[in-house]
Coordinates of C-alpha atoms in Angstrom, one line a residue:
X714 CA 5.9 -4.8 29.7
X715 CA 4.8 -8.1 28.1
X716 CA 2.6 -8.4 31.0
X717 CA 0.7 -4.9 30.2
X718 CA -0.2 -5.4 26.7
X719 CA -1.7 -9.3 27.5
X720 CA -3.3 -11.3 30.2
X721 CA -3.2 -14.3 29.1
X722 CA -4.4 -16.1 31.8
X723 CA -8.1 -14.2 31.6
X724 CA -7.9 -14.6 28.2
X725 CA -7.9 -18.4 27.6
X726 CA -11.6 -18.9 28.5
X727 CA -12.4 -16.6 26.0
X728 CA -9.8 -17.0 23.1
X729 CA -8.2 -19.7 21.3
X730 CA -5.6 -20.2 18.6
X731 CA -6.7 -20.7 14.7
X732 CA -6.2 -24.1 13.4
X733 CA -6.3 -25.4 9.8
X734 CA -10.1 -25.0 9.4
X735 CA -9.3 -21.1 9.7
X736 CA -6.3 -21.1 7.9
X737 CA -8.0 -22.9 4.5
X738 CA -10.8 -19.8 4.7
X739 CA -8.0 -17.2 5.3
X740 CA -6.3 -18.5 1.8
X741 CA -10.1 -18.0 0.3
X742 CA -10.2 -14.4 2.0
X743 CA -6.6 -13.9 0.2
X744 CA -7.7 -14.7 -3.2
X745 CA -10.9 -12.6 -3.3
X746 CA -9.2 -9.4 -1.9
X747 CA -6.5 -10.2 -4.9
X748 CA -9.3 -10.5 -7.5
X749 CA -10.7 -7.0 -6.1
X750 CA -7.3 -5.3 -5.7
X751 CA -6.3 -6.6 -9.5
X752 CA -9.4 -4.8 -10.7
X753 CA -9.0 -1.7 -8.4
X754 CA -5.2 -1.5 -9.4
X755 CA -6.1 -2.3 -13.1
X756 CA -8.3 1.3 -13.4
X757 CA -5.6 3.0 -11.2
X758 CA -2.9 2.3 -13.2
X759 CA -5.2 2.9 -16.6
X760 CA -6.2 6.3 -14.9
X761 CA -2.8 7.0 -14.8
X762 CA -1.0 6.0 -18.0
X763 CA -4.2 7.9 -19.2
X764 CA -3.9 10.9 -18.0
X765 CA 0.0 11.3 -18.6
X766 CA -0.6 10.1 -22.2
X767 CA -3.7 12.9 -23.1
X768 CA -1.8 15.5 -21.3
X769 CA 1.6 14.9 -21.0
X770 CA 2.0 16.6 -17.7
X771 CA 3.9 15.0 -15.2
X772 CA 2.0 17.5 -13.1
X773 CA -1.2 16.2 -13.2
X774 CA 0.3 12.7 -13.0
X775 CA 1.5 14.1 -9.3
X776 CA -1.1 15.5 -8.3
X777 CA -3.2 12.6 -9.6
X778 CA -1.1 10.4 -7.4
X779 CA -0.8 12.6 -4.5
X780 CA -4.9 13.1 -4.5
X781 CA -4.7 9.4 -4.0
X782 CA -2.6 9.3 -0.7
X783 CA -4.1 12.3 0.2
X784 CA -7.8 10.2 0.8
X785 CA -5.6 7.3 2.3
X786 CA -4.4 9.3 5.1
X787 CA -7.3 11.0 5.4
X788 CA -9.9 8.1 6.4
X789 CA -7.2 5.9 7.2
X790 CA -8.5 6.0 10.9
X791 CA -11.9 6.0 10.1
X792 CA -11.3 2.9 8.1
X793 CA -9.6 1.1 11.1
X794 CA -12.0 1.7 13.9
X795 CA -14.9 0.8 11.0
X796 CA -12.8 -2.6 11.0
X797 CA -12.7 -2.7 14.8
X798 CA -16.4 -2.6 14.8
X799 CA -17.5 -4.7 12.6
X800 CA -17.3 -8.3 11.3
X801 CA -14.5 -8.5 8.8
X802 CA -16.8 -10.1 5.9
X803 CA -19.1 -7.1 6.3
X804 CA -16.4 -4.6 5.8
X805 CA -15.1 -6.4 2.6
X806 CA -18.8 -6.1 1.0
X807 CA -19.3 -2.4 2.1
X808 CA -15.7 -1.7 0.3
X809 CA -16.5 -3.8 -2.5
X810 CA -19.9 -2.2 -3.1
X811 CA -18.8 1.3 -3.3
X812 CA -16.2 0.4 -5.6
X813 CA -18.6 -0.5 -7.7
X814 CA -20.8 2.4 -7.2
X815 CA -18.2 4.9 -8.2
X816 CA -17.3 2.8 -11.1
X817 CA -20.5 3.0 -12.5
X818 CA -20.6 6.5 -11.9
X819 CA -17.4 6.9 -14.2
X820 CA -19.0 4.9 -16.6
X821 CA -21.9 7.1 -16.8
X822 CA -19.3 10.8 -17.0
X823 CA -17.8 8.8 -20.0
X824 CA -20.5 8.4 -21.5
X825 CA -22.1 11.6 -21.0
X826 CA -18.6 13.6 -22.5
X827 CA -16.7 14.1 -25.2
X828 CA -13.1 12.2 -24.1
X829 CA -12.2 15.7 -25.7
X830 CA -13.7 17.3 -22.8
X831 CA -12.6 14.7 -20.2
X832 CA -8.9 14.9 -20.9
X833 CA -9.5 18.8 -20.6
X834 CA -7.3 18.9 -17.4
X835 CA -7.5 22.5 -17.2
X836 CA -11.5 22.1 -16.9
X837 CA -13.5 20.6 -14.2
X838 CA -14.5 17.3 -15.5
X839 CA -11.2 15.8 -16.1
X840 CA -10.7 15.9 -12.4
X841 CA -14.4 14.9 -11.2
X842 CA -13.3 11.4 -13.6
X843 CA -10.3 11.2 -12.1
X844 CA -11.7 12.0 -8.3
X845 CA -14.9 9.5 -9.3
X846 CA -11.7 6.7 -9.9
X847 CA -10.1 7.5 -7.4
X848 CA -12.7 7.1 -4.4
X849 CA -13.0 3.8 -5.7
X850 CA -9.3 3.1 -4.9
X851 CA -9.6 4.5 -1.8
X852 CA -12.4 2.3 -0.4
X853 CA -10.7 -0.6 -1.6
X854 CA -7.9 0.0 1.8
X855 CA -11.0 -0.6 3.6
X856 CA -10.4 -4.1 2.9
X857 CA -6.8 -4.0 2.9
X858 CA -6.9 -3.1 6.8
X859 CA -9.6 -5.9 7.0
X860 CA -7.4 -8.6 5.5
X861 CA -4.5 -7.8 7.9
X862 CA -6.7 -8.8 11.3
X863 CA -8.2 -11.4 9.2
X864 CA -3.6 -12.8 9.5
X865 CA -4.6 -12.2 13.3
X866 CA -7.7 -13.7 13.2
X867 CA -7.6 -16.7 11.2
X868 CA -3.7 -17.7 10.8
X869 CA -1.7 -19.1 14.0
X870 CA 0.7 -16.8 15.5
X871 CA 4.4 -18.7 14.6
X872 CA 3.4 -18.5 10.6
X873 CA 1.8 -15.2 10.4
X874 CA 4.9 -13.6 9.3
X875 CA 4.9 -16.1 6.4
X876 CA 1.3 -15.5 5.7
X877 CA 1.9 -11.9 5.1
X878 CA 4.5 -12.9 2.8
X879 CA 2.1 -14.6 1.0
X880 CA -0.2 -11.8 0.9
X881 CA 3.0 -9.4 -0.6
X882 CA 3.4 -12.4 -3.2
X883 CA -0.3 -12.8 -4.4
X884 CA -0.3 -8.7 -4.5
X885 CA 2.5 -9.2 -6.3
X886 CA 0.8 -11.2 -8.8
X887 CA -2.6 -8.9 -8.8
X888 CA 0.0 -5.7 -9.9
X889 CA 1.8 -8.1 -12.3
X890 CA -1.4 -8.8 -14.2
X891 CA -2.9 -5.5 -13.7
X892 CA 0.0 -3.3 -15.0
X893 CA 0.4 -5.5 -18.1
X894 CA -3.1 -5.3 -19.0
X895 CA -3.7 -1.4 -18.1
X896 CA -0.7 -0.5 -20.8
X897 CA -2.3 -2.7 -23.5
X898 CA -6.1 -1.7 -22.2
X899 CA -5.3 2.0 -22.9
X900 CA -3.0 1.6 -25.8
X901 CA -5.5 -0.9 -27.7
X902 CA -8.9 -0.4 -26.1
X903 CA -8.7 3.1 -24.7
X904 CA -10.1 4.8 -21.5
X905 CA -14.0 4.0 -22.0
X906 CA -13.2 -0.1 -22.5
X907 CA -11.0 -0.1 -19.2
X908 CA -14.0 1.4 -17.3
X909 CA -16.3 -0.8 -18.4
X910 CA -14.4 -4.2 -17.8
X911 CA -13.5 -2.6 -14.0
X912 CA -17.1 -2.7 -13.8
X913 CA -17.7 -6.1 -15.1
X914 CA -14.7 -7.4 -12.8
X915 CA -15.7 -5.6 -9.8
X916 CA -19.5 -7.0 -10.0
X917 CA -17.9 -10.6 -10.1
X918 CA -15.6 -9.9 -7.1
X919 CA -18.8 -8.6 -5.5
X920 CA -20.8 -11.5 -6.1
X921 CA -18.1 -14.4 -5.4
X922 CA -17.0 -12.8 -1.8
X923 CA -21.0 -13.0 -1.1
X924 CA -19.8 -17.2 -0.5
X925 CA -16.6 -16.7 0.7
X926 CA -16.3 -17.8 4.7
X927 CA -15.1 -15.7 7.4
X928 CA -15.2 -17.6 10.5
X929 CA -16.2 -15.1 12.9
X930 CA -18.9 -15.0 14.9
X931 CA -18.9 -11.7 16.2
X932 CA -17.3 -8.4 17.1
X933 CA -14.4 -8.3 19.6
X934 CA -14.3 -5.1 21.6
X935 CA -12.9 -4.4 25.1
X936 CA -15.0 -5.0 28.4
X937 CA -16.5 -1.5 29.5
X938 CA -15.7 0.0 26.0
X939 CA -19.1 1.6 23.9
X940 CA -20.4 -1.0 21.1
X941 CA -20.5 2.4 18.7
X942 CA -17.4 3.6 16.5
X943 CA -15.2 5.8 17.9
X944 CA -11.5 7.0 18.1
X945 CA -10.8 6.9 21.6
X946 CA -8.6 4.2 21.5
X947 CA -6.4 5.0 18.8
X948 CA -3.7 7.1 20.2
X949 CA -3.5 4.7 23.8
X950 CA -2.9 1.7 21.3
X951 CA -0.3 3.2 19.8
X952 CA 1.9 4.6 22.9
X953 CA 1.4 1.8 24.5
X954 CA 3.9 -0.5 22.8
X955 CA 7.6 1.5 23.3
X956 CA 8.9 2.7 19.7
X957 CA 5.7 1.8 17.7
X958 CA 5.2 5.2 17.2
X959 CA 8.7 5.8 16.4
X960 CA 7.8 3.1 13.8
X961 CA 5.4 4.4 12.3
X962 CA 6.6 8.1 12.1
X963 CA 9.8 6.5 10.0
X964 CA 7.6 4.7 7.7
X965 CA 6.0 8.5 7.7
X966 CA 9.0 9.7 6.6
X967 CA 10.0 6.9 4.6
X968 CA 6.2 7.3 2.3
X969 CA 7.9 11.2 2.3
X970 CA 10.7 10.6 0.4
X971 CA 8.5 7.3 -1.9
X972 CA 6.1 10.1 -3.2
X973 CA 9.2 11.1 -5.3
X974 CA 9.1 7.6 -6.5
X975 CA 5.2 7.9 -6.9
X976 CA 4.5 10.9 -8.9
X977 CA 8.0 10.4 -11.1
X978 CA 8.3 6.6 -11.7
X979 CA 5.4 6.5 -14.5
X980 CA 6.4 10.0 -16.4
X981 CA 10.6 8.6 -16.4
X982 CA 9.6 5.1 -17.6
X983 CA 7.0 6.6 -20.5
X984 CA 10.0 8.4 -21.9
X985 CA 12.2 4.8 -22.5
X986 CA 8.9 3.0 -23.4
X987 CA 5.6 3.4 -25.6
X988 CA 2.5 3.0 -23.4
X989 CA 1.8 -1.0 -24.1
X990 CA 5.9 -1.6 -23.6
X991 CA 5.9 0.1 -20.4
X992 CA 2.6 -1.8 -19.1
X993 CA 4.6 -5.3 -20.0
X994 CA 8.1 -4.1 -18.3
X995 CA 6.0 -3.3 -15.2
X996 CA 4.4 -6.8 -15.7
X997 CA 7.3 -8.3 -15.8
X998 CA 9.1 -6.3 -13.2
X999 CA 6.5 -6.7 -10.9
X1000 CA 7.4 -10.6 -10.2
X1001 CA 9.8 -8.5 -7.8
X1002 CA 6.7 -8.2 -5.4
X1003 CA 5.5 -12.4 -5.8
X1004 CA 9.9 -12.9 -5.4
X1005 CA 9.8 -10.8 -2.4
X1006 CA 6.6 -12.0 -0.8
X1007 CA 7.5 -15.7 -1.5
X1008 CA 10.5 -15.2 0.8
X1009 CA 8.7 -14.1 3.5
X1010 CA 6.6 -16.4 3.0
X1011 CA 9.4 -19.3 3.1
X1012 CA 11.6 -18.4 5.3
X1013 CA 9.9 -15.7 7.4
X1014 CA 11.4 -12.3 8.7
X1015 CA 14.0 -13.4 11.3
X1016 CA 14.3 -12.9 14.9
X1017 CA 14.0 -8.9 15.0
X1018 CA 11.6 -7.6 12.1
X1019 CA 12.5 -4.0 13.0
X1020 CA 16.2 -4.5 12.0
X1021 CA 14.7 -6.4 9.1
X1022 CA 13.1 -3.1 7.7
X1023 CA 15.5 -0.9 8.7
X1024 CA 17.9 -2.8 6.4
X1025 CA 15.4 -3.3 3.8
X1026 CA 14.9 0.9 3.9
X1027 CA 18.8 0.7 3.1
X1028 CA 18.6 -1.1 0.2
X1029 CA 15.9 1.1 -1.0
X1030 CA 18.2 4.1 -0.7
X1031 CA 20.8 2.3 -2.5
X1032 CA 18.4 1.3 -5.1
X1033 CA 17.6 5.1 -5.8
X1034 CA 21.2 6.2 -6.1
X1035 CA 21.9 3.7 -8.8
X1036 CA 18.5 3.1 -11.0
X1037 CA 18.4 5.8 -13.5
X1038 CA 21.8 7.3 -13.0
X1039 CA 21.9 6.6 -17.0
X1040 CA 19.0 6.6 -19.5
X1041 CA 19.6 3.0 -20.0
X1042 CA 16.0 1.1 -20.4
X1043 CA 17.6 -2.6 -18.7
X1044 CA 19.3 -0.6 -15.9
X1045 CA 15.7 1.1 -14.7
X1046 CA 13.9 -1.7 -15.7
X1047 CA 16.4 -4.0 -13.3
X1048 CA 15.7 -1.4 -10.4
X1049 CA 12.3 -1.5 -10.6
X1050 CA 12.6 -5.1 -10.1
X1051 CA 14.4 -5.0 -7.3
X1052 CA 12.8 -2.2 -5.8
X1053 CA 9.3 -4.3 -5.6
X1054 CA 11.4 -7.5 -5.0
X1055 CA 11.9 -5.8 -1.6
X1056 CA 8.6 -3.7 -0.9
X1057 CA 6.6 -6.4 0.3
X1058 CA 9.4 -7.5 2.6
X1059 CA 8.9 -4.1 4.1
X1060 CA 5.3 -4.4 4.3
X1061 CA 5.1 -7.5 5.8
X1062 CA 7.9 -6.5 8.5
X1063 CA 5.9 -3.6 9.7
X1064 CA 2.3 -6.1 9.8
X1065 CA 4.0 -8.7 11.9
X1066 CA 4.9 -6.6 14.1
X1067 CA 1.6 -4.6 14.8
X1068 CA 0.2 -8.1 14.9
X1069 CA 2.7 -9.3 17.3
X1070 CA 2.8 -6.2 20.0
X1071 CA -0.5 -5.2 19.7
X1072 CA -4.1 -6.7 21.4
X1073 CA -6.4 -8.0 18.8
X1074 CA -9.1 -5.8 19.1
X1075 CA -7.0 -2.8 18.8
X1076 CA -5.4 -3.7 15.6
X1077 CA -7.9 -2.0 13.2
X1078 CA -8.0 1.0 14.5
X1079 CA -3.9 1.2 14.6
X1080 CA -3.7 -0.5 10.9
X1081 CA -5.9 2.6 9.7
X1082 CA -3.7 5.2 12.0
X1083 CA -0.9 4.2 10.0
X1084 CA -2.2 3.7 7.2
X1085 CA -3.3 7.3 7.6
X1086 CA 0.1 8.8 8.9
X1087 CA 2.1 7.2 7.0
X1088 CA 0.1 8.0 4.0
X1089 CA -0.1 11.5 4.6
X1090 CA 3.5 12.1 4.1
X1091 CA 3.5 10.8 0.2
X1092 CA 1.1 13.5 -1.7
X1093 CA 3.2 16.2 0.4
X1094 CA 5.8 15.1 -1.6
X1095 CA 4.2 14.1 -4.8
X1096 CA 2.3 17.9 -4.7
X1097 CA 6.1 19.2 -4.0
X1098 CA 8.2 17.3 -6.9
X1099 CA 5.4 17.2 -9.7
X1100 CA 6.0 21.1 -10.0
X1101 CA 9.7 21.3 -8.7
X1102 CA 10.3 18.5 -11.6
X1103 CA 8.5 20.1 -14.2
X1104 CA 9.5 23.5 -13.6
X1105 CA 13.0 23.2 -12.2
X1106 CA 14.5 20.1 -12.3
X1107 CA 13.7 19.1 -15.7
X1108 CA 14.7 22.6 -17.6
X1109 CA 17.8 22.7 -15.2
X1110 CA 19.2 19.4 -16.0
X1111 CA 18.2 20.6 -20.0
X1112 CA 20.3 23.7 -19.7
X1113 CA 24.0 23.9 -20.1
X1114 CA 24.7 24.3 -16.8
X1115 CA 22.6 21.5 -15.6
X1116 CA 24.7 19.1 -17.8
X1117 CA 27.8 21.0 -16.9
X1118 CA 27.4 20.8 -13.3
X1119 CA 25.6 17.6 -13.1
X1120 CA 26.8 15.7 -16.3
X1121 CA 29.7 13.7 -15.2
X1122 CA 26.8 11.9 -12.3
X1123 CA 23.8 11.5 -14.4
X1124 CA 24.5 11.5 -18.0
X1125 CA 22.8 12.8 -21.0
X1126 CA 19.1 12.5 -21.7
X1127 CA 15.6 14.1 -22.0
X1128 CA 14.9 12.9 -18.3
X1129 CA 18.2 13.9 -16.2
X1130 CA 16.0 16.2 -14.1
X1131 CA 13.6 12.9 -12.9
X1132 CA 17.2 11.1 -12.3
X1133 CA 18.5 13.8 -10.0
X1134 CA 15.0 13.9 -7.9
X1135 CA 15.7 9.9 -7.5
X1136 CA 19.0 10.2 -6.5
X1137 CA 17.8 13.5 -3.8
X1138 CA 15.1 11.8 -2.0
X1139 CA 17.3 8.1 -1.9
X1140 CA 20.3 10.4 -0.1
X1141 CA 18.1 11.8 2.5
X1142 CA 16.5 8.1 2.6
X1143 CA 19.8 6.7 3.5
X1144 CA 21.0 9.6 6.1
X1145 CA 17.3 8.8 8.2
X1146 CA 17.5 4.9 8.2
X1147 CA 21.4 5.1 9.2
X1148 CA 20.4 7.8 12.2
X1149 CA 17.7 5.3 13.1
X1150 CA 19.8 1.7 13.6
X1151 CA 21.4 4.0 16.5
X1152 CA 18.3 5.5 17.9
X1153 CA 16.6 4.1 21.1
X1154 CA 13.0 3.7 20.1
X1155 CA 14.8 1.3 17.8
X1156 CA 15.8 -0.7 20.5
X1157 CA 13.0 -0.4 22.6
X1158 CA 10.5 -1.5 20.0
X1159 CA 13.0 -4.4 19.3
X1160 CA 12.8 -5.5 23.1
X1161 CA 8.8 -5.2 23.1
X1162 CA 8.8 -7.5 20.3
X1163 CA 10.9 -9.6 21.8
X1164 CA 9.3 -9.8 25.4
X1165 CA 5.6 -10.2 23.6
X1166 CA 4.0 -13.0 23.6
X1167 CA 2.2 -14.1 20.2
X1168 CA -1.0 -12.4 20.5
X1169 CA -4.4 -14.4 21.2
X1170 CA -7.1 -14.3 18.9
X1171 CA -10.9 -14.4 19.9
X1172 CA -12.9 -18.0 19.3
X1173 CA -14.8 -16.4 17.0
X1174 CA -15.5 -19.9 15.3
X1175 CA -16.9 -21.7 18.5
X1176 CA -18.4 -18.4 20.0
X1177 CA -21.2 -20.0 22.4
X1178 CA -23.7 -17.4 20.7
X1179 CA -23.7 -14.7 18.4
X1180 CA -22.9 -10.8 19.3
X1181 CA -20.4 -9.4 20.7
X1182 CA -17.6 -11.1 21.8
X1183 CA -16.1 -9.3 25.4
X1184 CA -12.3 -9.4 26.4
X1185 CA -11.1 -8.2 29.5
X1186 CA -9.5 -4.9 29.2
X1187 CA -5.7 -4.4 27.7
X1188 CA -4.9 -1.2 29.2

């Protein structure tokens, strides 16, 4: 099998393996995508406290949330084969320079409205803001999928587990900063001040990756394959590693049952906290994601980093059961920690092993087709529980019989009906990821990861010219 996905022996003329000099301008990629992602995550999560705040609809909330996913998965693909076919730096200034563009553009619908009108979110505008903010999160994947080839690309293959640890702890650190100063940025500044420094801070991120290295001197594609972007090779690269697809149709499932999480976590933690409160606990919670990454990146994901998410998945589940069982601030506040403690451990998992089993110039492409799947499955659930919470869940667990029949589990409290939507989607959670240790595409996908060898990356840094850069054909 190993022999199907690489021919090494063709491949040595043409490739070799990073060393140090690509490794120092990997760290330089790093911290520029984390200054853009601080500022794209900083107006997200603004947007968000926002819009729950003005209209106190955990409705809109969801559907705010689930629009977000919902562009994801939608040019997920189109995102990866962009990648594919083109030089990383270039992507990362296309993504960076549309941000920008729709930032402006909210800037000018603030200005041009009454906040009266804006937070309206029965009328039209509150939603074309919103949407406006929201493209600009959306273009920022672009350079999300860049970054994980530029691991491939630029970081030898025994540490690039480690090095997407470190890129789960400096996210980490960007949503640590970010969700501090979004609570205090809408509580003390308000929505038209936030837009107006994620301008300023985009511009700068703008101008500094204009001098940030990427050692690549052109664009890898297959021998025999068109130059022009297309999606031919998308579906092939999948299949062709046994139980990837399995893979990424559990993480599918998985981002099902984490839109609960996504358009309830906000609306349940605004009810133990004021606005700036709840901006520092998720500041503070958040070193979960720099605790978790910073593991990774020390001692790596172990032999198998399938079985390594699957258990990961479990503690999720467990998580969920537990969290907000009570309406005790420390006990949520704990299991949000933990909970981001071990999301980058999950991310990184799945990116080592796309970047293990799969050929170099393919890897863009099947980034963005996860990124897409997977992402699809979230606003289902987000569009789902926003109303089911709101109108269901919520006056159920309010009633008589709700506390009656549900009491002795969950306790008293405005917010029972969040908690029992928590403890829901973490039971089905842990039911998938138990049938899944004892599924075969499991252990086929843990054998191909096994039988792989690490995966070659293109001398992009001593190419003998510039263009295109042909490898013989994978298939």
């Amino acid at each position: 099998m190993a022999e199907s996905l690489r021919q090494p022996g063709r491949d040595e003329a043409a490739q070799a393996p990073p060393g140090p000099r690509t490794v120092r301008a990997f760290h330089q990629v790093l911290a520029n995508t984390a200054a853009a992602n601080v500022t794209s995550s900083y107006l997200w999560w603004a947007l968000t406290f926002w819009a729950y705040l003005e209209t106190r609809s955990v409705l809109a909330t969801a559907i705010i949330g689930g629009s977000y996913m919902l562009l994801v998965a939608a040019f997920g693909v189109i995102f990866g084969v962009i990648v594919d076919r083109m030089k990383k730096k270039a992507v990362m200034v296309l993504s960076s320079g549309v941000t920008l563009v729709t930032y402006l553009l909210a800037g000018a619908l603030y200005l041009s409205f009454p906040e009266s009108v804006l937070v309206d979110w029965g009328g039209p505008w509150f939603w074309v803001f919103a949407g406006v903010i929201l493209v600009g999160g959306v273009v920022e994947n672009l350079r999300n999928i860049a970054l994980s080839t530029t691991v491939t690309l630029l970081v030898p293959a025994d540490r690039r587990d480690r090095a997407n640890g470190l890129v789960g702890a400096v996210q980490g650190i960007a949503f640590m900063v970010t969700s501090v100063f979004s609570g205090l940025s809408i509580g003390l500044l308000g929505m038209g001040w936030t837009v107006v420094i994620a301008i300023a801070a985009t511009a700068l991120a703008l101008g500094h990756l204009l001098f940030v290295p990427i050692p690549e001197r052109g664009v890898v594609h297959v021998e025999g394959a068109p130059a022009q972007v297309g999606f031919r090779g998308v579906i092939p690269a999948v299949v062709a590693v046994p139980g990837l697809l399995a893979l990424i149709l559990f993480s599918t499932f998985n981002n099902l049952v984490g839109g609960v999480f996504m358009a309830l976590m906000d609306p349940y933690g605004l009810t133990l906290f004021s606005v700036e409160m709840w901006g520092i606990v998720l500041g503070v919670t958040s070193f979960g994601f720099v605790m978790g990454g910073a593991l990774v990146a020390r001692f790596g994901l172990g032999k198998n980093p399938v079985r390594t998410l699957l258990l990961v998945n479990v503690g999720i589940a467990l998580l969920g059961l537990t969290f907000a069982i009570r309406e005790w601030w420390w006990l949520y506040a704990l299991g949000v920690l933990v909970f981001m403690c071990l999301m980058p451990i999950a991310e990184a998992a799945e990116q080592t092993i796309v970047q293990r089993v799969v050929p170099f110039d393919k890897q863009g492409r099947v980034f963005g087709f996860a990124a897409s799947v997977e992402s699809a499955a979230a606003p289902v659930s987000s569009f789902l529980v926003g109303p089911l919470a709101q109108f269901w869940l919520i006056p159920f667990m309010d009633s008589q019989d709700g506390q009656d029949s549900l009491g002795w589990l969950l306790g008293p409290g405005e917010a029972r009906g969040i908690a029992l939507a928590f403890v829901g989607a973490s039971l089905v959670l842990l039911v998938t990821v138990m049938l899944a240790f004892v599924s075969r595409p499991y252990r086929r996908l843990s054998a191909a990861y096994a039988a792989a060898p690490p995966s070659l990356t293109p001398d992009a840094v001593d190419a003998p010219e510039m263009g295109l850069t042909h490898l013989p054909s994978t298939s």
